Short mmCIF file of C-alpha atoms and ligand atoms in Angstrom, two decimals:
data_model
loop_
_atom_site.label_atom_id
_atom_site.label_comp_id
_atom_site.label_asym_id
_atom_site.label_seq_id
_atom_site.Cartn_x
_atom_site.Cartn_y
_atom_site.Cartn_z
CA UNK A 1 -13.98 18.49 -20.80
CA UNK A 2 -11.74 15.74 -19.50
CA UNK A 3 -11.64 15.68 -15.72
CA UNK A 4 -8.18 16.85 -14.73
CA UNK A 5 -6.89 16.89 -11.18
CA UNK A 6 -3.57 17.67 -9.68
CA UNK A 7 -1.56 16.78 -6.55
CA UNK A 8 0.70 19.67 -5.80
CA UNK A 9 3.08 19.15 -2.82
CA UNK A 10 6.13 21.33 -2.25
CA UNK A 11 9.16 18.99 -2.49
CA UNK A 12 10.46 20.02 0.93
CA UNK A 13 10.28 16.67 2.70
CA UNK A 14 8.91 13.17 2.45
CA UNK A 15 5.19 12.80 2.10
CA UNK A 16 3.18 11.33 4.99
CA UNK A 17 -0.11 9.59 5.20
CA UNK A 18 -2.00 12.89 5.26
CA UNK A 19 -0.41 13.94 1.92
CA UNK A 20 -1.19 10.44 0.60
CA UNK A 21 -4.80 11.07 1.51
CA UNK A 22 -4.85 14.15 -0.77
CA UNK A 23 -2.99 12.28 -3.56
CA UNK A 24 -5.32 9.32 -3.33
CA UNK A 25 -8.56 11.46 -3.26
CA UNK A 26 -7.32 12.98 -6.52
CA UNK A 27 -6.22 9.69 -8.09
CA UNK A 28 -9.48 7.92 -7.20
CA UNK A 29 -11.58 10.88 -8.38
CA UNK A 30 -9.75 10.82 -11.72
CA UNK A 31 -10.11 7.07 -11.88
CA UNK A 32 -13.85 7.17 -11.28
CA UNK A 33 -14.27 9.88 -13.87
CA UNK A 34 -11.96 8.69 -16.62
CA UNK A 35 -9.79 11.70 -15.89
CA UNK A 36 -6.18 12.64 -15.85
CA UNK A 37 -3.87 13.14 -12.83
CA UNK A 38 -1.18 15.86 -13.00
CA UNK A 39 1.66 15.68 -10.56
CA UNK A 40 2.76 19.24 -9.86
CA UNK A 41 5.77 20.16 -7.78
CA UNK A 42 5.25 23.49 -6.04
CA UNK A 43 8.93 24.30 -5.73
CA UNK A 44 8.89 28.13 -6.06
CA UNK A 45 10.64 28.18 -2.63
CA UNK A 46 13.91 27.29 -4.24
CA UNK A 47 15.84 27.34 -0.98
CA UNK A 48 13.69 24.63 0.68
CA UNK A 49 12.78 22.54 -2.31
CA UNK A 50 14.96 19.67 -3.30
CA UNK A 51 15.04 17.35 -6.30
CA UNK A 52 15.67 14.39 -4.03
CA UNK A 53 12.32 15.10 -2.29
CA UNK A 54 10.59 15.32 -5.60
CA UNK A 55 12.02 12.00 -6.68
CA UNK A 56 11.11 10.45 -3.35
CA UNK A 57 7.51 11.78 -3.64
CA UNK A 58 7.14 10.19 -7.08
CA UNK A 59 8.61 6.92 -5.75
CA UNK A 60 6.12 6.96 -2.85
CA UNK A 61 3.23 7.64 -5.23
CA UNK A 62 4.22 4.72 -7.50
CA UNK A 63 4.53 2.51 -4.49
CA UNK A 64 0.95 3.50 -3.46
CA UNK A 65 -0.31 2.72 -6.95
CA UNK A 66 -0.52 6.28 -8.31
CA UNK A 67 0.99 6.85 -11.76
CA UNK A 68 0.66 10.50 -12.86
CA UNK A 69 -0.29 11.23 -16.44
CA UNK A 70 1.97 14.31 -16.45
CA UNK A 71 4.53 15.90 -14.12
CA UNK A 72 4.85 19.70 -13.90
CA UNK A 73 7.54 21.75 -12.09
CA UNK A 74 6.78 25.27 -11.11
CA UNK A 75 10.40 26.41 -10.97
CA UNK A 76 10.53 25.95 -14.76
CA UNK A 77 7.63 28.34 -15.22
CA UNK A 78 8.81 31.58 -13.65
CA UNK A 79 8.76 33.28 -17.05
CA UNK A 80 5.06 32.54 -17.33
CA UNK A 81 4.37 33.86 -13.84
CA UNK A 82 6.35 37.02 -14.52
CA UNK A 83 4.29 37.55 -17.65
CA UNK A 84 1.00 37.24 -15.78
CA UNK A 85 2.35 39.51 -13.01
CA UNK A 86 3.26 42.23 -15.51
CA UNK A 87 -0.20 41.97 -17.10
CA UNK A 88 -1.87 42.23 -13.70
CA UNK A 89 0.17 45.32 -12.81
CA UNK A 90 -0.67 46.95 -16.07
CA UNK A 91 -4.35 46.16 -15.57
CA UNK A 92 -4.29 47.75 -12.08
CA UNK A 93 -5.00 44.34 -10.49
CA UNK A 94 -1.66 44.21 -8.68
CA UNK A 95 -0.39 47.22 -6.68
CA UNK A 96 2.84 48.03 -4.98
CA UNK A 97 2.92 48.25 -1.17
CA UNK A 98 5.84 49.32 1.02
CA UNK A 99 4.69 48.77 4.65
CA UNK A 100 6.92 46.76 6.96
CA UNK A 101 5.45 44.00 9.17
CA UNK A 102 5.59 46.36 12.15
CA UNK A 103 3.71 49.07 10.39
CA UNK A 104 1.04 46.65 9.29
CA UNK A 105 0.73 45.27 12.78
CA UNK A 106 0.27 48.76 14.20
CA UNK A 107 -2.36 49.58 11.66
CA UNK A 108 -4.17 46.39 12.46
CA UNK A 109 -4.32 47.28 16.12
CA UNK A 110 -5.59 50.72 15.36
CA UNK A 111 -8.38 49.30 13.15
CA UNK A 112 -9.36 46.76 15.94
CA UNK A 113 -9.45 49.59 18.52
CA UNK A 114 -11.82 51.45 16.25
CA UNK A 115 -13.93 48.27 15.85
CA UNK A 116 -13.09 48.07 12.18
CA UNK A 117 -12.29 44.65 10.62
CA UNK A 118 -8.54 44.05 10.79
CA UNK A 119 -8.02 43.96 7.06
CA UNK A 120 -5.48 45.83 4.98
CA UNK A 121 -6.87 49.41 4.40
CA UNK A 122 -5.29 49.75 0.90
CA UNK A 123 -3.26 52.70 2.16
CA UNK A 124 -0.58 51.99 -0.54
CA UNK A 125 -3.14 52.68 -3.27
CA UNK A 126 -3.10 56.33 -2.16
CA UNK A 127 0.66 56.75 -2.63
CA UNK A 128 1.55 59.35 -5.31
CA UNK A 129 4.35 58.49 -7.73
CA UNK A 130 6.55 60.92 -5.75
CA UNK A 131 5.88 59.18 -2.52
CA UNK A 132 6.68 55.85 -4.07
CA UNK A 133 9.90 57.17 -5.39
CA UNK A 134 10.81 58.58 -1.98
CA UNK A 135 10.09 55.19 -0.36
CA UNK A 136 12.22 53.41 -2.95
CA UNK A 137 15.02 55.97 -2.50
CA UNK A 138 14.94 54.98 1.22
CA UNK A 139 15.84 51.54 0.03
CA UNK A 140 12.30 49.99 0.40
CA UNK A 141 11.23 47.43 -2.16
CA UNK A 142 7.54 46.85 -2.93
CA UNK A 143 5.54 43.78 -2.30
CA UNK A 144 2.56 43.38 -4.47
CA UNK A 145 -1.08 42.95 -3.54
CA UNK A 146 -3.96 41.69 -5.60
CA UNK A 147 -6.83 44.28 -5.59
CA UNK A 148 -9.82 42.08 -4.62
CA UNK A 149 -13.01 42.92 -6.54
CA UNK A 150 -15.00 43.88 -3.48
CA UNK A 151 -16.14 47.38 -4.43
CA UNK A 152 -18.05 49.06 -7.20
CA UNK A 153 -16.09 52.17 -8.16
CA UNK A 154 -14.09 53.19 -5.13
CA UNK A 155 -11.57 50.67 -3.65
CA UNK A 156 -11.97 52.47 -0.30
CA UNK A 157 -15.70 51.91 -0.31
CA UNK A 158 -15.85 48.08 -0.22
CA UNK A 159 -19.17 46.23 -0.17
CA UNK A 160 -20.23 42.72 0.71
CA UNK A 161 -19.11 40.59 -2.30
CA UNK A 162 -19.99 36.90 -1.94
CA UNK A 163 -18.09 34.14 -3.67
CA UNK A 164 -19.89 30.81 -3.66
CA UNK A 165 -18.72 27.42 -4.50
CA UNK A 166 -20.27 24.03 -4.17
CA UNK A 167 -17.52 21.98 -2.50
CA UNK A 168 -17.22 18.35 -3.40
CA UNK A 169 -16.85 17.47 0.30
CA UNK A 170 -18.36 20.31 2.28
CA UNK A 171 -21.24 21.37 0.13
CA UNK A 172 -22.20 25.06 -0.26
CA UNK A 173 -19.46 27.43 0.89
CA UNK A 174 -19.58 31.26 0.82
CA UNK A 175 -16.81 33.83 1.43
CA UNK A 176 -17.26 37.57 1.53
CA UNK A 177 -14.36 39.24 -0.31
CA UNK A 178 -14.90 42.42 1.67
CA UNK A 179 -13.93 40.50 4.84
CA UNK A 180 -10.46 39.69 3.44
CA UNK A 181 -7.29 41.71 2.99
CA UNK A 182 -5.90 42.08 -0.47
CA UNK A 183 -3.46 39.16 -0.60
CA UNK A 184 0.19 39.67 -1.25
CA UNK A 185 1.12 37.69 -4.38
CA UNK A 186 4.73 38.77 -4.86
CA UNK A 187 7.12 39.40 -2.00
CA UNK A 188 9.76 42.31 -1.67
CA UNK A 189 12.47 40.09 -3.03
CA UNK A 190 10.40 39.30 -6.18
CA UNK A 191 9.55 35.74 -5.05
CA UNK A 192 6.01 34.39 -5.43
CA UNK A 193 3.75 33.29 -2.69
CA UNK A 194 1.90 30.05 -3.58
CA UNK A 195 -1.33 31.70 -4.83
CA UNK A 196 -0.45 33.18 -8.23
CA UNK A 197 1.69 30.31 -9.56
CA UNK A 198 -0.97 27.81 -8.41
CA UNK A 199 -3.84 29.58 -10.13
CA UNK A 200 -1.91 30.29 -13.31
CA UNK A 201 -0.92 26.62 -13.47
CA UNK A 202 -4.39 25.43 -12.79
CA UNK A 203 -5.57 27.55 -15.71
CA UNK A 204 -2.77 26.61 -18.10
CA UNK A 205 -2.96 22.93 -17.23
CA UNK A 206 -6.67 22.71 -17.65
CA UNK A 207 -7.37 21.60 -14.07
CA UNK A 208 -11.05 20.98 -13.69
CA UNK A 209 -11.12 19.88 -10.02
CA UNK A 210 -8.98 21.02 -7.11
CA UNK A 211 -9.12 18.49 -4.33
CA UNK A 212 -6.99 19.25 -1.33
CA UNK A 213 -6.93 19.49 2.48
CA UNK A 214 -9.34 21.80 4.23
CA UNK A 215 -6.38 23.88 5.45
CA UNK A 216 -6.85 25.58 2.08
CA UNK A 217 -10.55 26.45 2.45
CA UNK A 218 -9.61 29.96 3.49
CA UNK A 219 -7.61 30.51 0.30
CA UNK A 220 -10.37 29.49 -2.03
CA UNK A 221 -12.29 32.72 -2.11
CA UNK A 222 -9.17 34.69 -3.15
CA UNK A 223 -8.25 31.97 -5.68
CA UNK A 224 -11.69 32.04 -7.27
CA UNK A 225 -11.43 35.88 -7.55
CA UNK A 226 -8.02 35.51 -9.14
CA UNK A 227 -9.22 32.89 -11.71
CA UNK A 228 -11.91 35.35 -12.67
CA UNK A 229 -9.52 38.28 -12.84
CA UNK A 230 -7.36 36.26 -15.19
CA UNK A 231 -10.42 35.62 -17.40
CA UNK A 232 -10.80 31.96 -16.49
CA UNK A 233 -13.63 29.99 -14.97
CA UNK A 234 -12.69 28.56 -11.55
CA UNK A 235 -12.44 24.77 -11.27
CA UNK A 236 -14.60 22.81 -8.88
CA UNK A 237 -13.13 22.58 -5.38
CA UNK A 238 -13.18 19.78 -2.85
CA UNK A 239 -11.61 20.18 0.57
CA UNK A 240 -11.21 17.00 2.60
CA UNK A 241 -10.65 16.98 6.36
CA UNK A 242 -7.13 16.59 7.79
CA UNK A 243 -5.62 13.63 9.54
CA UNK A 244 -4.18 14.08 13.00
CA UNK A 245 -2.18 11.76 15.19
CA UNK A 246 -4.17 10.01 18.00
CA UNK A 247 -2.95 12.84 20.22
CA UNK A 248 -4.65 15.31 17.93
CA UNK A 249 -1.43 16.82 16.47
CA UNK A 250 -1.18 17.63 12.76
CA UNK A 251 1.20 15.69 10.56
CA UNK A 252 4.18 17.47 9.13
CA UNK A 253 6.53 16.65 6.23
CA UNK A 254 9.29 18.12 8.36
CA UNK A 255 8.92 15.93 11.38
CA UNK A 256 8.72 12.80 9.21
CA UNK A 257 5.73 11.53 11.21
CA UNK A 258 4.04 8.61 9.56
CA UNK A 259 5.97 9.17 6.35
CA UNK A 260 5.03 6.81 3.44
CA UNK A 261 8.73 5.68 3.20
CA UNK A 262 8.72 4.83 6.93
CA UNK A 263 5.59 2.83 6.63
CA UNK A 264 6.90 1.05 3.60
CA UNK A 265 10.25 0.23 5.40
CA UNK A 266 8.28 -1.12 8.34
CA UNK A 267 6.60 -3.58 6.02
CA UNK A 268 3.10 -2.12 5.70
CA UNK A 269 1.44 -2.97 2.39
CA UNK A 270 0.54 -0.08 0.07
CA UNK A 271 -3.11 -0.99 -0.03
CA UNK A 272 -3.24 -0.98 3.81
CA UNK A 273 -1.92 2.63 3.75
CA UNK A 274 -4.28 3.56 0.89
CA UNK A 275 -7.33 1.93 2.49
CA UNK A 276 -6.80 3.76 5.79
CA UNK A 277 -5.77 7.02 4.19
CA UNK A 278 -8.97 7.14 2.09
CA UNK A 279 -11.61 5.54 4.24
CA UNK A 280 -10.81 7.05 7.60
CA UNK A 281 -13.33 9.73 8.51
CA UNK A 282 -15.79 8.55 5.84
CA UNK A 283 -19.16 6.91 6.27
CA UNK A 284 -17.63 3.63 5.24
CA UNK A 285 -16.03 1.26 7.73
CA UNK A 286 -12.26 1.21 7.36
CA UNK A 287 -11.54 -2.17 5.76
CA UNK A 288 -8.64 -3.43 3.80
CA UNK A 289 -9.31 -2.99 0.10
CA UNK A 290 -7.07 -5.41 -2.01
CA UNK A 291 -6.92 -3.12 -5.03
CA UNK A 292 -7.24 0.49 -6.17
CA UNK A 293 -10.36 -0.26 -8.17
CA UNK A 294 -12.02 -1.80 -5.15
CA UNK A 295 -11.07 1.20 -3.05
CA UNK A 296 -12.43 3.48 -5.83
CA UNK A 297 -15.82 1.78 -5.48
CA UNK A 298 -15.90 2.71 -1.76
CA UNK A 299 -14.68 6.25 -2.32
CA UNK A 300 -17.11 9.13 -2.03
CA UNK A 301 -15.79 12.54 -1.23
CA UNK A 302 -19.24 13.81 -0.30
CA UNK A 303 -19.42 11.15 2.48
CA UNK A 304 -16.22 12.45 4.17
CA UNK A 305 -16.37 13.97 7.64
CA UNK A 306 -15.87 17.74 7.98
CA UNK A 307 -13.90 17.56 11.19
CA UNK A 308 -10.32 16.21 11.57
CA UNK A 309 -9.94 12.44 11.73
CA UNK A 310 -7.65 10.88 14.29
CA UNK A 311 -5.38 8.35 12.80
CA UNK A 312 -4.23 5.27 14.73
CA UNK A 313 -1.19 3.60 13.21
CA UNK A 314 -2.09 0.32 14.90
CA UNK A 315 -5.03 0.11 12.47
CA UNK A 316 -2.45 -0.28 9.74
CA UNK A 317 -1.19 -3.50 11.23
CA UNK A 318 -4.64 -4.95 11.39
CA UNK A 319 -5.35 -3.99 7.78
CA UNK A 320 -1.97 -5.34 6.74
CA UNK A 321 -2.72 -8.71 8.23
CA UNK A 322 -6.04 -8.82 6.48
CA UNK A 323 -4.46 -8.09 3.17
CA UNK A 324 -1.74 -10.69 3.55
CA UNK A 325 -4.14 -13.38 4.72
CA UNK A 326 -6.00 -13.06 1.43
CA UNK A 327 -3.13 -12.18 -0.88
CA UNK A 328 -2.88 -14.55 -3.96
CA UNK A 329 0.42 -16.12 -4.58
CA UNK A 330 0.89 -14.33 -7.89
CA UNK A 331 0.74 -11.02 -6.12
CA UNK A 332 3.31 -11.99 -3.54
CA UNK A 333 5.53 -14.00 -5.82
CA UNK A 334 8.14 -11.46 -6.82
CA UNK A 335 8.67 -10.15 -3.35
CA UNK A 336 8.84 -13.71 -1.96
CA UNK A 337 11.42 -14.53 -4.56
CA UNK A 338 13.51 -11.52 -3.47
CA UNK A 339 13.33 -13.03 0.11
CA UNK A 340 14.66 -16.33 -1.26
CA UNK A 341 11.26 -18.02 -1.27
CA UNK A 342 11.08 -19.67 -4.64
CA UNK A 343 10.82 -22.96 -6.40
CA UNK A 344 8.18 -25.70 -6.64
CA UNK A 345 7.14 -25.38 -2.94
CA UNK A 346 6.82 -21.56 -2.99
CA UNK A 347 3.07 -21.41 -3.73
CA UNK A 348 2.09 -24.13 -1.21
CA UNK A 349 4.34 -22.49 1.29
CA UNK A 350 2.75 -19.09 0.80
CA UNK A 351 -0.79 -20.52 1.15
CA UNK A 352 0.29 -22.28 4.27
CA UNK A 353 1.91 -19.27 6.05
CA UNK A 354 0.17 -16.11 4.77
CA UNK A 355 -2.55 -16.45 7.47
CA UNK A 356 0.09 -16.07 10.14
CA UNK A 357 1.94 -13.04 8.86
CA UNK A 358 1.88 -9.51 10.16
CA UNK A 359 4.34 -8.47 7.49
CA UNK A 360 5.19 -10.14 4.20
CA UNK A 361 8.89 -10.24 5.06
CA UNK A 362 8.05 -12.45 8.04
CA UNK A 363 7.57 -15.23 5.45
CA UNK A 364 11.43 -15.48 5.29
CA UNK A 365 11.51 -16.77 8.89
CA UNK A 366 8.97 -19.44 8.15
CA UNK A 367 10.73 -20.46 4.96
CA UNK A 368 13.96 -21.02 7.02
CA UNK A 369 12.00 -23.09 9.48
CA UNK A 370 10.52 -25.22 6.67
CA UNK A 371 13.70 -25.58 4.74
CA UNK A 372 16.36 -25.71 7.42
CA UNK A 373 14.57 -26.68 10.60
CA UNK A 374 13.56 -24.90 13.74
CA UNK A 375 15.83 -22.21 15.09
CA UNK A 376 15.52 -23.43 18.72
CA UNK A 377 14.76 -27.00 19.72
CA UNK A 378 15.39 -26.96 23.44
CA UNK A 379 11.89 -26.30 24.45
CA UNK A 380 10.83 -29.91 24.82
CA UNK A 381 11.04 -31.75 28.08
CA UNK A 382 12.73 -35.12 27.93
CA UNK A 383 9.32 -36.75 28.34
CA UNK A 384 7.92 -34.87 25.42
CA UNK A 385 10.99 -35.62 23.35
CA UNK A 386 10.48 -39.26 23.94
CA UNK A 387 6.90 -38.91 22.96
CA UNK A 388 7.92 -37.17 19.64
CA UNK A 389 10.45 -39.88 18.90
CA UNK A 390 7.71 -42.40 19.35
CA UNK A 391 5.31 -40.45 17.15
CA UNK A 392 7.88 -40.22 14.35
CA UNK A 393 8.03 -44.03 14.23
CA UNK A 394 4.37 -43.84 13.12
CA UNK A 395 4.92 -41.53 10.24
CA UNK A 396 3.06 -42.72 7.18
CA UNK A 397 4.76 -43.38 3.85
CA UNK A 398 4.57 -40.72 1.18
CA UNK A 399 2.84 -39.31 -0.90
CA UNK A 400 1.65 -36.79 1.62
CA UNK A 401 -1.15 -34.25 1.46
CA UNK A 402 -3.29 -32.08 3.77
CA UNK A 403 -4.92 -35.19 5.27
CA UNK A 404 -1.59 -36.71 6.33
CA UNK A 405 -1.43 -34.69 9.57
CA UNK A 406 -4.80 -36.03 10.64
CA UNK A 407 -4.20 -39.64 9.84
CA UNK A 408 -0.71 -39.52 11.46
CA UNK A 409 -1.93 -37.79 14.68
CA UNK A 410 -4.90 -40.26 14.95
CA UNK A 411 -2.46 -43.13 14.86
CA UNK A 412 -0.21 -41.39 17.40
CA UNK A 413 -3.25 -40.74 19.64
CA UNK A 414 -4.17 -44.39 19.51
CA UNK A 415 -0.72 -45.64 20.23
CA UNK A 416 0.24 -43.24 23.04
CA UNK A 417 -3.08 -42.35 24.62
CA UNK A 418 -2.05 -38.59 24.37
CA UNK A 419 -4.62 -36.18 23.10
CA UNK A 420 -5.34 -32.41 22.67
CA UNK A 421 -2.55 -29.97 23.57
CA UNK A 422 -0.41 -32.73 25.08
CA UNK A 423 -0.36 -34.40 21.74
CA UNK A 424 -0.06 -31.45 19.37
CA UNK A 425 2.25 -29.07 21.28
CA UNK A 426 5.28 -31.29 21.46
CA UNK A 427 4.90 -32.16 17.77
CA UNK A 428 4.58 -28.46 16.85
CA UNK A 429 7.60 -27.53 18.98
CA UNK A 430 9.70 -30.32 17.41
CA UNK A 431 8.72 -29.47 13.91
CA UNK A 432 8.81 -25.68 14.01
CA UNK A 433 10.55 -24.70 17.30
CA UNK A 434 7.66 -22.42 18.05
CA UNK A 435 4.44 -22.76 20.07
CA UNK A 436 2.25 -21.17 17.41
CA UNK A 437 2.19 -20.81 13.69
CA UNK A 438 0.63 -22.04 10.54
CA UNK A 439 -1.56 -25.12 10.48
CA UNK A 440 0.62 -28.19 10.74
CA UNK A 441 -1.62 -29.99 8.29
CA UNK A 442 -0.28 -27.43 5.71
CA UNK A 443 3.33 -27.46 6.90
CA UNK A 444 3.69 -31.26 7.05
CA UNK A 445 3.60 -31.92 3.32
CA UNK A 446 6.11 -29.16 2.80
CA UNK A 447 8.54 -30.73 5.29
CA UNK A 448 8.06 -34.12 3.65
CA UNK A 449 8.89 -37.43 5.39
CA UNK A 450 12.58 -36.90 5.31
CA UNK A 451 12.39 -33.32 6.59
CA UNK A 452 10.02 -34.38 9.39
CA UNK A 453 12.32 -37.25 10.43
CA UNK A 454 15.23 -34.91 10.41
CA UNK A 455 13.62 -32.97 13.24
CA UNK A 456 13.78 -35.97 15.52
CA UNK A 457 14.75 -34.58 18.96
N1 LIG B 1 1.60 23.42 -2.68
C1 LIG B 1 0.35 23.55 -1.98
C2 LIG B 1 0.33 22.69 -0.69
O1 LIG B 1 1.12 21.74 -0.65
C3 LIG B 1 -0.80 23.10 -2.91
C4 LIG B 1 -2.12 23.44 -2.34
C5 LIG B 1 -3.20 23.20 -3.46
O2 LIG B 1 -3.49 22.07 -3.67
O3 LIG B 1 -3.71 24.13 -4.07
O4 LIG B 1 -0.30 22.94 0.23
#
């Protein structure tokens, strides 16, 4: 069977680096197993879900390098969920309940005081048709619970019923269905909670592996029971740990913390985000992976920590620099061109400046310096300005290459007696307007003799 995974966010906000972790775990898993990646939008909460968020999520995924094989939208599948619901009701797998939250809370307290586990006691199963009618006549609407298969003959006589799964990340996991309340699958107003649509989709879409955050571990027992109740074999599950801020707080789509769009806008490279999102909390050192295939070769869900990983955004800057410092011109070319960096010199320019960039867009500033001259030129003392003028007299004739800087500064050293910083710093300031930056040996041929002389202070 073809490995098929899905990434199933609700389109209720922009995705953040924690969501990207889930998406990337799925993508890399599919990549390593020659599988398919289904993008599923869990938009059954019509009020909070928005098309613009779904579009933005797809945009963010593409930017990260994830290209789904198919896109599915739950709100187009209500008919199917209704069909399954009716079948479950008819099969006695879904039963109507009428309790209010307050009534449930009161019962829970009573059970606790009697030292009974605080699970739902299935009282609604005892209602006669007349009692149900009376409740409905009062204006109550039923919500519907899935009767968990945790008993032999009598649902009021539950017995330990273990569900096991071998988690891709966490290893052997066991849940006792008798320790759980029958989950509500359909609310009073007829809307679906996440469980039923998710399981129905996983079955219909041939999902073989469910890889998601460990905030869903507690749902897995119920979901496996539901897969079986619907006559399907449960997929393989993998629950990765969650990312938190360095302060230990969870990330939320709503607060916009560390959103992928925000990171993109601040100039972080997609592979810096992907490398950190995947490798954090793994047995691998977090290093900048230049491509998805390279990241895939370092990806191992089984080697992921089981406790939450703290995420430090400053690490992204470090990874970003590393990626830029090694980025081939072909990869940067289009974006450079959009910044106005193009033409014969573009490649040599890129190779000269990439080692000095925090963000790719910073190349534009260096391009201006190379093409138009330094932005500020008032840093030089009169004495240094005189020295620079003297040095410019000694500029060799063209053609120039990487060696020109050395031969020129050797000649200047000999003629003026200056050396070290006293020699180089005034030249750097005169040529670039800045006290630090790319190697002057690389910049000099880009300026050319004419451009260099034009910087005469
Ligand atoms: N819509 C669910 C979520 O975003 C999907 C969970 C799952 O992957 O099963 O949490």
